[in-house]
Structure formats: structure tokens, C-alpha cells
Amino acid sequence: MSAFQGTSNYIASNDLQLAVNAAIALEKPLLIKGEPGTGKTMLAEELASSLNVELIPWHIKSTTKAQQGLYEYDAVSRLRDSQLGNEKVNDISNYIIKGKLWHAFTADNRPVLLIDEIDKADIEFPNDLLLELDKMEFFVYETQEKVIAKQRPIIIITSNNEKELPDAFLRRCFFHYINFPEKEEMQAIVDVHFPKIKQTLLDEALALFFDLREMPGLKKKPSTSELIDWLKLLLAEDISEEILHETRQKKVIPPLHGALLKNEQDVHLFEKLAFMHQRHR
């Protein structure tokens, strides 16, 4: 298997490339943390694309249980079918709903399994998966069968750090934190999305964007994905670099700021700081 080096759609830092390839070599899940919007989920998508293998995404919610990743037994449907006299009820396997791990374990070719935003689930969720991720097998009690992985899938686990993960789980993972891109790396990321953008416009936009991120007291810093959205709007509305330069000089709120600032507290904070700046000029 060739080493992952990023793709034409995804700029991966050297450290991230090393982490991905180390996790694959060690056959350990890769636990990826970082600010929302730094491309954690997209990493799994682009890794699967670069390896030309299937991506099996499991998006975690607050109500998700580990058992759902293995299988679920649909007792309600079986009861209904028995009341209707349906012959399906004689075979309990008709009511076993296969989960994402089951699909990953039985795939003919080694897939990429994405367990996305694992920190959204309750604190026991990661521990409830330890045995299955370690042994690459699980038992289906209803049918008395053992599901054993044909090969160990490449597992990418993402977390937004909403809650701490158990130590026992962390020990079994290879860990990488995606640092927020520096200006040069951000330039490369933008070039992928907007190869024809005017450099003078981009310079002003990036300067404004990084100024905004460094603003003290900001509740939610704008992310890479929000920068991309903002640039798309700037181009659509034909906002000039002169307007952005003037905005930065006067420290007033940026045009189309709704793409960057996502709550009223941050908008009010910016307006307050801009007002104070104007008073002290």
C-alpha cells in the first residue's frame, strides 16, 4: 500500500501524513483531534479516495450506542410479522440489522472506517468498543454466530474535544492533533479551492481572517471551512481588496461577516472593540 501524501483536494501537513501512515503500519485506529472545520472528517474521505477503497462512515450522535455499530435486533418488526403470520419470523437473521463495524469487518477489500465525532456519545461509548476494535470480532447472540474481520480496516476516529476520552481507549489509538494552518499552509489550501483568485485580494482576506482569529475573548474562532465559505462570497459579491484593506485599517466589522462569526456575542464583541478603536484614534 502506497504512503498517504494528501490529495489534490486535501493539503496534509508532513506531520499529518506521518501520523496516517504510522497508524496504518501499526494497525491502530488513528484518533484525530482539532478545532471544528480543520478537515478531520475530510481526511478519512480523501484517504479512502487516495487508496481507492470504500469509505464506511459512522457519524456519532449523543444518542448513539456502541452496540449499533455491531448490529441491532429488530424485535418489534419480528413481533409484527408474527402477528401477521409472515413466514420470515422463522429465521431470526431476517431481523438482524448490520452495523458499520459489521460492514467494515466483512468487506472484501480493506475499507476505511470513519468513526466521526466520537466525543458526542456518552462517556462509556469508547470503552464499549474496546474489545471489538482490539480483537476484530464480535458475537451475535441471537444467531449464535461470530463475526470475524476478513482484514483489519483502516480506522479514523475524530473528536472535537467536547469531552475527555478514557485512558484505556487512548492507549489503543495513534493520536494526532491537527494544528490550525499557518498562513503559508492556508494559502495552499485556498489555492486548491480557488486557483484563480487574485493574490492581492487573498492577501487582504487572509490578513483580516487571522486578525479576527487572534481577537481576544472570541467565543468561536472562524475555521478553515468558514474561510472558504467567506472567500466564495467575496468573489460572488465582487468585494475588492481595497474594501478589505479599508476594513482592516479602520477595524470595522468585515463584509459578509456572517460567514465568519457564528454567534451574536462575537459580533457584539467585534463591534465593541471597533467602537473603542475609533474613540482612541
Coordinates of N, CA and C in Angstrom, one line a residue, residues 5 39 46 49 65 93 100 102 125 133 138 141 174 196 219 228 238 252:
Q5 N -0.1 10.9 1.0 CA 0.6 12.2 0.9 C -0.3 13.3 0.7
G39 N -10.8 20.0 8.9 CA -10.7 18.9 7.9 C -10.5 17.5 8.4
E46 N -10.8 11.6 2.0 CA -9.7 11.7 1.0 C -8.7 10.6 1.1
S49 N -10.3 7.9 -0.8 CA -10.2 8.2 -2.2 C -8.8 7.9 -2.8
K65 N -25.3 4.4 20.5 CA -24.8 3.3 21.4 C -23.8 2.5 20.6
S93 N -32.4 -14.3 11.6 CA -31.4 -13.4 10.9 C -32.1 -12.4 10.0
K100 N -22.1 -0.6 11.2 CA -21.0 -0.1 10.4 C -19.7 -1.0 10.6
W102 N -19.7 -4.2 11.4 CA -20.0 -5.5 10.7 C -19.7 -5.3 9.2
F125 N -19.2 5.1 25.7 CA -19.2 4.6 24.3 C -17.8 4.1 23.9
L133 N -12.7 -3.6 18.8 CA -11.6 -2.9 18.0 C -10.2 -3.6 18.2
F138 N -16.8 -10.0 17.0 CA -17.8 -9.9 18.0 C -18.8 -11.1 17.8
Y141 N -25.5 -12.9 19.5 CA -26.2 -13.8 20.4 C -27.4 -14.4 19.8
F174 N -3.4 5.6 17.8 CA -2.3 6.5 17.4 C -3.0 7.9 17.4
K196 N -7.7 30.5 -9.2 CA -7.6 31.8 -10.0 C -7.8 33.0 -9.1
K219 N -15.6 33.8 21.2 CA -16.1 32.6 21.7 C -15.9 31.4 20.7
I228 N -13.2 29.4 3.7 CA -13.5 29.0 2.3 C -14.9 29.6 1.9
D238 N -18.1 40.2 -5.6 CA -17.1 41.1 -6.2 C -16.6 42.2 -5.2
V252 N -13.2 47.9 11.4 CA -14.7 47.7 11.4 C -15.0 46.3 11.1

